[in-house]
Short mmCIF file of C-alpha atoms and ligand atoms in Angstrom, two decimals:
data_model
loop_
_atom_site.label_atom_id
_atom_site.label_comp_id
_atom_site.label_asym_id
_atom_site.label_seq_id
_atom_site.Cartn_x
_atom_site.Cartn_y
_atom_site.Cartn_z
CA MET A 1 16.93 -1.81 18.61
CA PHE A 2 18.02 -4.24 15.95
CA VAL A 3 18.99 -2.08 12.94
CA LYS A 4 22.51 -3.04 11.83
CA TYR A 5 22.96 -0.49 9.07
CA LEU A 6 21.34 1.12 6.03
CA GLU A 7 22.82 0.50 2.59
CA CYS A 8 22.20 2.39 -0.65
CA SER A 9 20.62 0.08 -3.22
CA ARG A 10 22.57 1.79 -6.02
CA CYS A 11 26.06 2.66 -4.77
CA GLY A 12 26.31 0.43 -1.72
CA ARG A 13 27.29 3.29 0.62
CA ARG A 14 26.48 2.38 4.21
CA TYR A 15 24.96 4.51 6.96
CA SER A 16 24.11 4.04 10.60
CA LEU A 17 21.01 5.54 12.22
CA GLU A 18 23.23 8.03 14.06
CA ASP A 19 23.93 9.63 10.65
CA LYS A 20 20.18 10.47 10.51
CA PRO A 21 20.09 9.25 6.91
CA VAL A 22 17.01 9.88 4.77
CA MET A 23 18.43 9.86 1.23
CA CYS A 24 21.80 8.64 -0.07
CA ARG A 25 24.32 11.47 0.11
CA ASN A 26 25.80 10.42 -3.23
CA ASN A 27 22.57 11.81 -4.71
CA ASP A 28 22.05 8.77 -6.90
CA LEU A 29 18.39 8.13 -5.91
CA GLY A 30 19.27 4.77 -4.45
CA ARG A 31 17.07 3.47 -1.64
CA LEU A 32 18.65 3.11 1.79
CA ASP A 33 17.67 -0.49 2.51
CA ILE A 34 17.56 -1.19 6.23
CA TYR A 35 19.33 -4.31 7.46
CA TYR A 36 18.43 -5.87 10.81
CA ASP A 37 20.35 -8.20 13.07
CA TYR A 38 18.16 -11.27 12.43
CA LYS A 39 20.18 -13.46 14.74
CA ALA A 40 19.64 -11.13 17.69
CA ILE A 41 15.91 -10.76 16.87
CA ALA A 42 15.51 -14.53 16.66
CA GLU A 43 17.00 -14.89 20.12
CA GLU A 44 14.44 -12.45 21.53
CA ILE A 45 11.33 -13.49 19.59
CA ASP A 46 9.18 -16.56 19.19
CA ARG A 47 5.51 -17.05 18.28
CA GLU A 48 4.44 -16.92 21.90
CA VAL A 49 5.72 -13.42 22.73
CA PHE A 50 3.11 -11.76 20.53
CA LYS A 51 0.23 -13.10 22.61
CA ASP A 52 0.49 -10.36 25.21
CA ARG A 53 1.11 -7.43 22.90
CA GLU A 54 -0.93 -4.42 21.81
CA TYR A 55 -3.21 -4.92 18.81
CA ASN A 56 -1.70 -2.46 16.36
CA MET A 57 1.34 -2.66 14.10
CA TRP A 58 3.73 -1.63 16.88
CA ARG A 59 3.38 -5.13 18.31
CA TYR A 60 6.26 -5.95 15.92
CA LEU A 61 8.62 -3.48 17.54
CA GLU A 62 11.76 -5.54 16.99
CA TYR A 63 11.30 -5.33 13.21
CA LEU A 64 10.83 -1.56 13.12
CA PRO A 65 13.62 1.04 12.97
CA LEU A 66 12.55 3.49 15.70
CA PRO A 67 15.24 3.34 18.43
CA ASP A 68 13.35 5.19 21.16
CA GLN A 69 9.63 4.65 21.68
CA GLN A 70 9.01 8.05 23.26
CA TYR A 71 9.14 9.43 19.69
CA ARG A 72 6.46 7.08 18.41
CA VAL A 73 3.67 8.84 16.51
CA SER A 74 0.69 6.51 16.35
CA LEU A 75 -3.04 6.62 15.66
CA GLY A 76 -3.59 2.92 16.30
CA GLU A 77 -2.72 1.81 12.75
CA GLY A 78 -2.56 -1.82 11.73
CA TRP A 79 -4.01 -5.09 13.03
CA THR A 80 -6.69 -4.72 10.40
CA PRO A 81 -9.02 -7.69 10.01
CA LEU A 82 -8.23 -10.61 7.72
CA ILE A 83 -11.71 -11.50 6.59
CA LYS A 84 -12.62 -14.92 5.26
CA ALA A 85 -14.66 -14.08 2.17
CA LYS A 86 -17.23 -16.84 2.06
CA ARG A 87 -19.78 -15.41 -0.34
CA LEU A 88 -17.23 -13.89 -2.67
CA GLY A 89 -15.17 -17.09 -2.51
CA GLU A 90 -18.20 -19.15 -3.53
CA ARG A 91 -18.97 -16.80 -6.36
CA LEU A 92 -15.39 -17.10 -7.66
CA GLY A 93 -15.10 -20.81 -6.91
CA LEU A 94 -12.41 -20.39 -4.23
CA LYS A 95 -12.54 -22.29 -0.94
CA ASN A 96 -10.03 -20.21 1.00
CA LEU A 97 -10.23 -16.57 0.01
CA TYR A 98 -9.22 -13.89 2.53
CA LEU A 99 -9.43 -10.11 2.32
CA LYS A 100 -6.94 -8.02 4.28
CA ASP A 101 -9.08 -4.96 4.94
CA GLU A 102 -6.67 -2.02 4.98
CA THR A 103 -9.53 0.46 4.59
CA ARG A 104 -9.82 0.22 8.40
CA ASN A 105 -6.64 2.18 9.07
CA PRO A 106 -6.97 5.63 10.71
CA THR A 107 -7.13 7.64 7.45
CA GLY A 108 -8.59 4.82 5.36
CA SER A 109 -5.56 3.34 3.61
CA PHE A 110 -2.53 1.14 4.33
CA LYS A 111 -0.29 4.22 3.88
CA ASP A 112 -0.91 4.98 7.57
CA ARG A 113 1.46 2.17 8.53
CA GLY A 114 4.36 3.67 6.61
CA MET A 115 3.68 7.24 7.66
CA SER A 116 3.45 6.27 11.33
CA VAL A 117 7.00 4.93 11.09
CA SER A 118 8.22 7.77 8.89
CA VAL A 119 6.85 10.59 11.06
CA SER A 120 8.14 8.85 14.19
CA MET A 121 11.61 8.86 12.63
CA ALA A 122 11.20 12.55 11.67
CA LYS A 123 10.42 13.30 15.33
CA TYR A 124 13.38 11.22 16.48
CA PHE A 125 15.70 13.03 14.04
CA GLY A 126 14.32 16.41 15.11
CA PHE A 127 12.65 17.64 11.90
CA ASP A 128 9.81 20.16 12.24
CA LYS A 129 8.60 20.27 8.64
CA THR A 130 7.94 17.64 6.06
CA VAL A 131 7.10 17.50 2.35
CA THR A 132 5.50 14.83 0.19
CA ALA A 133 4.74 13.92 -3.39
CA SER A 134 1.72 11.71 -3.71
CA SER A 135 -1.39 10.89 -5.68
CA GLY A 136 -3.30 11.40 -2.46
CA ASN A 137 -3.28 8.66 0.16
CA ALA A 138 0.35 8.93 1.24
CA ALA A 139 -0.06 12.69 1.57
CA VAL A 140 -3.27 12.20 3.57
CA SER A 141 -1.52 9.84 5.97
CA LEU A 142 1.49 12.11 6.27
CA ALA A 143 -0.81 15.06 6.98
CA ALA A 144 -2.64 13.19 9.76
CA TYR A 145 0.52 11.92 11.47
CA SER A 146 2.22 15.30 11.08
CA ALA A 147 -0.78 16.90 12.79
CA ARG A 148 -0.52 14.39 15.61
CA ALA A 149 3.20 15.14 15.93
CA GLY A 150 2.86 18.92 15.60
CA ILE A 151 4.97 19.01 12.44
CA GLU A 152 4.24 21.21 9.43
CA CYS A 153 3.30 19.37 6.24
CA ILE A 154 3.48 20.47 2.62
CA ALA A 155 1.72 18.19 0.13
CA PHE A 156 2.16 18.18 -3.65
CA VAL A 157 -0.55 16.18 -5.39
CA PRO A 158 -1.59 15.86 -9.06
CA HIS A 159 -4.52 17.81 -10.51
CA PHE A 160 -6.67 14.65 -10.70
CA THR A 161 -6.45 13.75 -7.00
CA ALA A 162 -9.76 12.40 -5.70
CA LYS A 163 -12.04 14.86 -3.89
CA GLY A 164 -12.23 12.86 -0.67
CA LYS A 165 -8.44 12.86 -0.37
CA ILE A 166 -8.25 16.63 -0.90
CA ALA A 167 -10.87 17.04 1.83
CA GLN A 168 -8.82 14.92 4.21
CA LEU A 169 -5.61 16.81 3.41
CA MET A 170 -7.23 20.18 4.01
CA ILE A 171 -8.87 19.22 7.28
CA TYR A 172 -5.67 17.74 8.70
CA GLY A 173 -4.10 21.13 8.06
CA ALA A 174 -1.62 20.24 5.33
CA LYS A 175 -0.58 22.98 2.95
CA VAL A 176 -1.82 21.44 -0.28
CA PHE A 177 -0.69 22.28 -3.79
CA ARG A 178 -2.29 20.63 -6.80
CA LEU A 179 0.02 20.38 -9.79
CA TRP A 180 -0.80 20.00 -13.45
CA TRP A 181 0.43 16.67 -14.78
CA LYS A 182 1.00 16.97 -18.52
CA THR A 183 4.05 14.87 -19.41
CA SER A 184 5.39 11.43 -18.43
CA ARG A 185 7.32 13.03 -15.54
CA ASP A 186 5.60 13.14 -12.19
CA PRO A 187 5.37 16.87 -11.29
CA THR A 188 4.81 16.15 -7.58
CA VAL A 189 8.20 14.45 -7.28
CA GLU A 190 9.82 17.31 -9.19
CA MET A 191 8.46 19.85 -6.68
CA MET A 192 9.27 17.74 -3.63
CA LEU A 193 12.91 17.52 -4.75
CA LYS A 194 13.10 21.29 -4.90
CA LEU A 195 12.26 21.52 -1.18
CA ILE A 196 14.55 18.83 0.20
CA ASP A 197 17.62 21.06 0.58
CA LYS A 198 15.44 23.68 2.32
CA GLY A 199 15.22 21.77 5.60
CA PHE A 200 12.16 19.66 4.78
CA TYR A 201 11.99 15.99 5.68
CA PRO A 202 10.88 14.17 2.51
CA SER A 203 8.21 11.58 3.13
CA PRO A 204 6.56 10.20 0.02
CA SER A 205 5.56 6.53 0.03
CA PHE A 206 8.52 5.34 -2.04
CA GLY A 207 12.00 4.31 -1.01
CA PRO A 208 14.62 6.49 -2.75
CA PHE A 209 13.38 9.58 -0.88
CA ASN A 210 12.55 7.96 2.46
CA PRO A 211 13.51 4.47 3.58
CA TYR A 212 11.46 4.30 6.78
CA GLN A 213 7.90 4.18 5.48
CA ILE A 214 8.45 0.84 3.70
CA GLU A 215 9.10 -0.66 7.14
CA GLY A 216 5.47 0.01 8.06
CA SER A 217 4.11 -1.98 5.11
CA LYS A 218 6.08 -5.03 6.29
CA THR A 219 3.67 -5.36 9.20
CA ILE A 220 0.84 -6.31 6.79
CA SER A 221 2.65 -9.59 6.13
CA TYR A 222 3.37 -10.25 9.80
CA GLU A 223 -0.32 -9.79 10.56
CA ILE A 224 -1.45 -12.07 7.72
CA ILE A 225 0.81 -14.81 9.09
CA GLU A 226 -0.41 -14.41 12.66
CA GLN A 227 -4.05 -14.13 11.60
CA LEU A 228 -3.71 -17.34 9.58
CA ASN A 229 -2.43 -19.00 12.72
CA TRP A 230 1.16 -19.00 11.42
CA ARG A 231 0.34 -20.57 8.05
CA VAL A 232 1.99 -19.07 4.96
CA PRO A 233 -0.72 -18.37 2.37
CA SER A 234 -0.31 -19.63 -1.16
CA GLN A 235 -0.65 -16.32 -3.03
CA VAL A 236 -0.96 -12.65 -2.00
CA PHE A 237 -2.46 -10.09 -4.41
CA VAL A 238 -0.94 -6.61 -4.22
CA PRO A 239 -1.96 -3.52 -6.24
CA VAL A 240 1.12 -1.72 -7.53
CA GLY A 241 1.95 1.93 -8.21
CA ALA A 242 5.51 2.67 -7.09
CA ALA A 243 5.90 -0.98 -5.93
CA SER A 244 6.75 0.18 -2.41
CA LEU A 245 3.85 -1.73 -0.89
CA LEU A 246 4.95 -4.85 -2.78
CA THR A 247 8.50 -4.31 -1.52
CA GLY A 248 7.30 -3.92 2.06
CA VAL A 249 5.06 -6.99 1.87
CA TYR A 250 7.95 -9.07 0.51
CA ARG A 251 10.35 -7.74 3.14
CA GLY A 252 7.83 -8.67 5.84
CA PHE A 253 7.84 -12.30 4.76
CA ILE A 254 11.65 -12.23 4.52
CA ASP A 255 11.88 -10.92 8.11
CA PHE A 256 9.66 -13.67 9.52
CA ASN A 257 11.41 -16.29 7.43
CA GLU A 258 14.90 -15.22 8.45
CA THR A 259 14.02 -15.08 12.13
CA GLY A 260 12.55 -18.57 12.11
CA LEU A 261 8.86 -17.71 12.57
CA ILE A 262 7.80 -19.17 9.21
CA ASN A 263 9.27 -21.34 6.53
CA GLY A 264 8.69 -20.36 2.91
CA TYR A 265 6.98 -17.64 0.91
CA PRO A 266 3.66 -17.02 -0.77
CA LYS A 267 3.66 -16.22 -4.45
CA LEU A 268 3.42 -12.44 -4.67
CA VAL A 269 1.18 -11.12 -7.43
CA ALA A 270 1.44 -7.54 -8.73
CA ILE A 271 -1.57 -5.81 -10.26
CA GLN A 272 -1.42 -2.66 -12.41
CA PRO A 273 -4.04 -0.86 -14.54
CA LYS A 274 -3.99 -0.93 -18.35
CA GLY A 275 -3.48 2.84 -18.51
CA ASN A 276 -0.18 2.69 -16.58
CA TYR A 277 1.75 -0.55 -16.12
CA PRO A 278 5.48 0.17 -16.28
CA PHE A 279 6.20 -2.32 -13.50
CA VAL A 280 4.24 -5.28 -14.87
CA ARG A 281 5.63 -4.48 -18.31
CA ALA A 282 9.16 -4.82 -16.92
CA TRP A 283 8.15 -8.21 -15.45
CA ILE A 284 6.63 -9.33 -18.79
CA GLU A 285 9.86 -8.32 -20.54
CA LYS A 286 11.90 -10.19 -17.90
CA LYS A 287 13.93 -7.11 -17.03
CA PRO A 288 16.62 -7.58 -14.37
CA ALA A 289 15.71 -6.43 -10.85
CA LYS A 290 17.63 -3.17 -11.15
CA PRO A 291 16.27 0.39 -11.08
CA GLU A 292 17.93 1.38 -14.36
CA ALA A 293 16.42 -1.62 -16.18
CA ILE A 294 12.85 -0.38 -15.69
CA GLU A 295 11.51 2.09 -18.23
CA PRO A 296 9.03 4.77 -17.21
CA TRP A 297 5.58 4.83 -18.77
CA PRO A 298 5.75 7.14 -21.79
CA HIS A 299 2.62 9.26 -21.07
CA PRO A 300 0.64 10.58 -18.12
CA PRO A 301 -1.30 7.76 -16.43
CA GLU A 302 -4.82 7.05 -17.70
CA THR A 303 -6.82 5.12 -15.14
CA ILE A 304 -9.54 5.53 -12.51
CA ALA A 305 -7.09 3.89 -10.07
CA THR A 306 -5.37 7.15 -9.20
CA GLY A 307 -3.42 5.52 -6.36
CA LEU A 308 -1.57 3.45 -8.97
CA GLU A 309 -0.46 6.35 -11.14
CA ASP A 310 3.32 6.28 -10.68
CA THR A 311 4.76 6.44 -14.19
CA TYR A 312 8.06 5.21 -12.76
CA PRO A 313 7.91 2.50 -10.08
CA TRP A 314 10.48 3.89 -7.67
CA ASP A 315 10.81 0.60 -5.80
CA GLY A 316 10.35 -1.54 -8.91
CA ASP A 317 13.82 -3.09 -8.53
CA TYR A 318 12.90 -4.69 -5.21
CA GLY A 319 9.38 -5.37 -6.48
CA LEU A 320 10.74 -7.37 -9.43
CA LYS A 321 12.91 -9.32 -7.02
CA ALA A 322 9.76 -10.10 -5.02
CA LEU A 323 8.06 -11.57 -8.11
CA TYR A 324 11.11 -13.49 -9.34
CA GLU A 325 12.06 -14.97 -5.98
CA THR A 326 8.58 -16.01 -4.87
CA ASN A 327 7.66 -17.44 -8.27
CA GLY A 328 5.00 -14.73 -8.45
CA TYR A 329 3.70 -12.87 -11.48
CA GLY A 330 2.14 -9.66 -12.80
CA VAL A 331 -1.40 -9.00 -14.01
CA VAL A 332 -2.86 -6.05 -15.94
CA VAL A 333 -6.51 -5.06 -15.40
CA SER A 334 -8.83 -2.63 -17.18
CA ASP A 335 -10.80 0.15 -15.48
CA GLN A 336 -13.98 -1.81 -16.23
CA GLU A 337 -12.58 -4.83 -14.39
CA ILE A 338 -11.69 -2.61 -11.43
CA ILE A 339 -15.25 -1.25 -11.33
CA GLU A 340 -16.57 -4.82 -11.34
CA ALA A 341 -14.27 -5.64 -8.42
CA ILE A 342 -15.47 -2.59 -6.43
CA LYS A 343 -19.06 -3.82 -6.81
CA LEU A 344 -18.23 -7.42 -5.88
CA LEU A 345 -16.37 -6.37 -2.71
CA ALA A 346 -19.24 -4.15 -1.62
CA ARG A 347 -22.12 -6.43 -2.58
CA TYR A 348 -20.72 -9.80 -1.53
CA GLU A 349 -18.65 -8.83 1.51
CA GLY A 350 -19.72 -5.34 2.64
CA ILE A 351 -16.32 -3.78 2.00
CA PHE A 352 -16.16 -0.40 0.26
CA ALA A 353 -12.93 0.18 -1.65
CA GLU A 354 -11.64 2.97 -3.86
CA PRO A 355 -10.54 1.88 -7.37
CA SER A 356 -6.88 1.34 -6.38
CA GLY A 357 -8.09 -0.51 -3.32
CA ALA A 358 -10.13 -2.97 -5.39
CA ALA A 359 -7.50 -3.54 -8.08
CA GLY A 360 -6.12 -6.54 -6.17
CA LEU A 361 -9.46 -8.33 -6.48
CA ALA A 362 -9.66 -7.43 -10.18
CA GLY A 363 -6.21 -9.03 -10.48
CA LEU A 364 -7.38 -12.18 -8.72
CA ILE A 365 -10.28 -12.55 -11.15
CA LYS A 366 -7.85 -12.12 -14.07
CA ALA A 367 -5.48 -14.68 -12.57
CA LEU A 368 -8.37 -17.17 -12.25
CA GLU A 369 -9.13 -16.66 -15.94
CA GLU A 370 -5.46 -17.20 -16.72
CA LYS A 371 -5.63 -20.47 -14.73
CA ARG A 372 -2.92 -19.47 -12.30
CA ILE A 373 -4.85 -20.61 -9.20
CA ASP A 374 -6.17 -23.91 -7.85
CA ARG A 375 -9.57 -23.82 -6.16
CA ASP A 376 -8.39 -24.76 -2.69
CA GLU A 377 -5.29 -22.57 -2.47
CA GLU A 378 -5.18 -20.11 0.43
CA ILE A 379 -5.44 -16.70 -1.26
CA VAL A 380 -5.06 -13.27 0.35
CA VAL A 381 -6.16 -10.10 -1.45
CA LEU A 382 -5.07 -6.73 -0.06
CA VAL A 383 -7.89 -4.18 -0.09
CA THR A 384 -5.78 -1.06 0.22
CA GLY A 385 -7.96 2.08 0.34
CA HIS A 386 -11.46 3.21 1.34
CA GLY A 387 -14.23 3.94 -1.18
CA LEU A 388 -15.33 7.23 0.39
CA LYS A 389 -12.04 8.77 -0.70
CA ASP A 390 -13.28 8.91 -4.28
CA PRO A 391 -17.03 9.62 -4.19
CA GLU A 392 -17.19 10.95 -7.75
CA ILE A 393 -16.18 7.68 -9.32
CA ILE A 394 -18.73 5.80 -7.23
CA GLY A 395 -21.46 8.16 -8.43
CA LYS A 396 -20.54 7.21 -11.99
CA ILE A 397 -20.72 3.50 -11.22
CA THR A 398 -24.00 3.35 -9.34
CA GLY A 399 -26.18 5.81 -11.24
CA GLU A 400 -29.10 7.86 -9.92
CA THR A 401 -31.12 7.33 -6.74
CA PRO A 402 -34.91 7.88 -6.77
CA LEU A 403 -36.26 10.91 -4.87
CA ILE A 404 -39.93 10.59 -3.95
CA ASN A 405 -42.67 11.76 -1.59
CA PRO A 406 -43.72 9.48 1.30
CA ASP A 407 -46.40 7.91 -0.84
CA LEU A 408 -46.90 4.18 -1.43
CA GLN A 409 -47.86 4.53 -5.07
CA GLU A 410 -44.84 6.71 -5.86
CA PHE A 411 -42.68 4.21 -3.99
CA ARG A 412 -44.10 1.30 -6.04
CA GLU A 413 -43.37 3.07 -9.30
CA ALA A 414 -39.87 4.08 -8.32
CA ALA A 415 -39.11 0.59 -6.96
CA LYS A 416 -40.07 -0.88 -10.30
CA LYS A 417 -38.32 1.73 -12.43
CA TYR A 418 -35.02 1.91 -10.54
CA TYR A 419 -34.65 -1.55 -9.04
CA GLY A 420 -37.03 -3.84 -10.91
CA LEU A 421 -38.85 -4.55 -7.63
CA GLU A 422 -42.53 -5.55 -7.66
CA ILE A 423 -44.24 -4.41 -4.43
CA LYS A 424 -47.86 -5.44 -3.75
C1 PLP B 501 -0.37 3.88 -2.73
C2 PLP B 501 -1.48 2.94 -2.97
C3 PLP B 501 -1.28 1.71 -3.64
C4 PLP B 501 0.01 1.31 -4.28
O1 PLP B 501 1.13 1.27 -3.47
P1 PLP B 501 2.58 1.53 -4.08
O2 PLP B 501 3.47 1.41 -2.92
O3 PLP B 501 2.60 2.88 -4.71
O4 PLP B 501 2.82 0.45 -5.10
C5 PLP B 501 -2.38 0.84 -3.72
N1 PLP B 501 -3.58 1.17 -3.24
C6 PLP B 501 -3.81 2.34 -2.62
C7 PLP B 501 -5.18 2.63 -2.11
C8 PLP B 501 -2.77 3.27 -2.47
O5 PLP B 501 -3.01 4.44 -1.87
#
């Protein structure tokens, strides 16, 4: 176990794991950043040791905070494929385009990585009930891992949560409450806060309320490095809501860098939708990498990318640091551009993403237009969530399907009408 201490990102108060810390006791909504003994890890680890390890995210045990593996709660998350996108690359004029397919995680999004770590820590600390605030995916993951651990789960989600995610929540046995979202304040966070002093373990996907889940997202970066045969890619495209994923991805590269496994960083690129971009706005305005410097979005979010609906990016301070220190940048995309990206992923590479999951690709296309990429750079796009989670939006994109009798003439007519196909 290599955790040295946890330190509040706002007041600097330090904790050890024996304190069972989840939130800063000074109640200042700082994030308890976890610091590892890099020197000790480096002595234990080199590139070779991973060869014999299990193919899931727990192969990076030394970089995770769980002190005792008997409390591990796992569904086999991680080690998702890094797919070389040949057809899509050709279409976009890129020679080395890779897709990190996070839709392959147990509940269909990268949030499983974080919730596996978070629920393991809840088990280790001895909690028997947990609560979350989420637009959907984090709650879904928490519900699944809570079920696996035998822990009760209460989930607060907004009224616009996608149908597929509600179905998942219900079937995993979470107690789900949908909340009306009418102002700029996120009602799910408001409700979660009301339960924290009632013995619930808070486990949303952002740092100030739970520091452990970010540790899971770090493993995405470790995997990218290993899957690229220890090369550091040139740019990594990350969709951003609360900026916790971006924080985790950056911290993953820091970990490998500081323990001597790689040398250098990719540019990290943050993508947000036009109807809610408080984080990218802070980057455009060159705000300092401090939580109080970032202003919340002034209205409820308006985008089909409901996984990117955080009106305040809770981990935006660390996320800004990620952009500034890797020479990265932010990109804003429209819903139409996200829809285009969903189609391209599905029709050129066979990958089905929900809107938030395809936003990274929409950001890449924008960045190409803005001439921020050379044709032979090694580019990685994170595809973060599965398309079946949001079937309604897909119905709107693809239109109607013909319904016919098993009759060749009817088939011919429908083929022509719906698909422009001429059949002899
Ligand atoms: C949560 C989520 C994101 C954004 O992650 P943040 O940590 O909130 O920035 C992106 N895509 C999907 C599918 C998500 O569920």
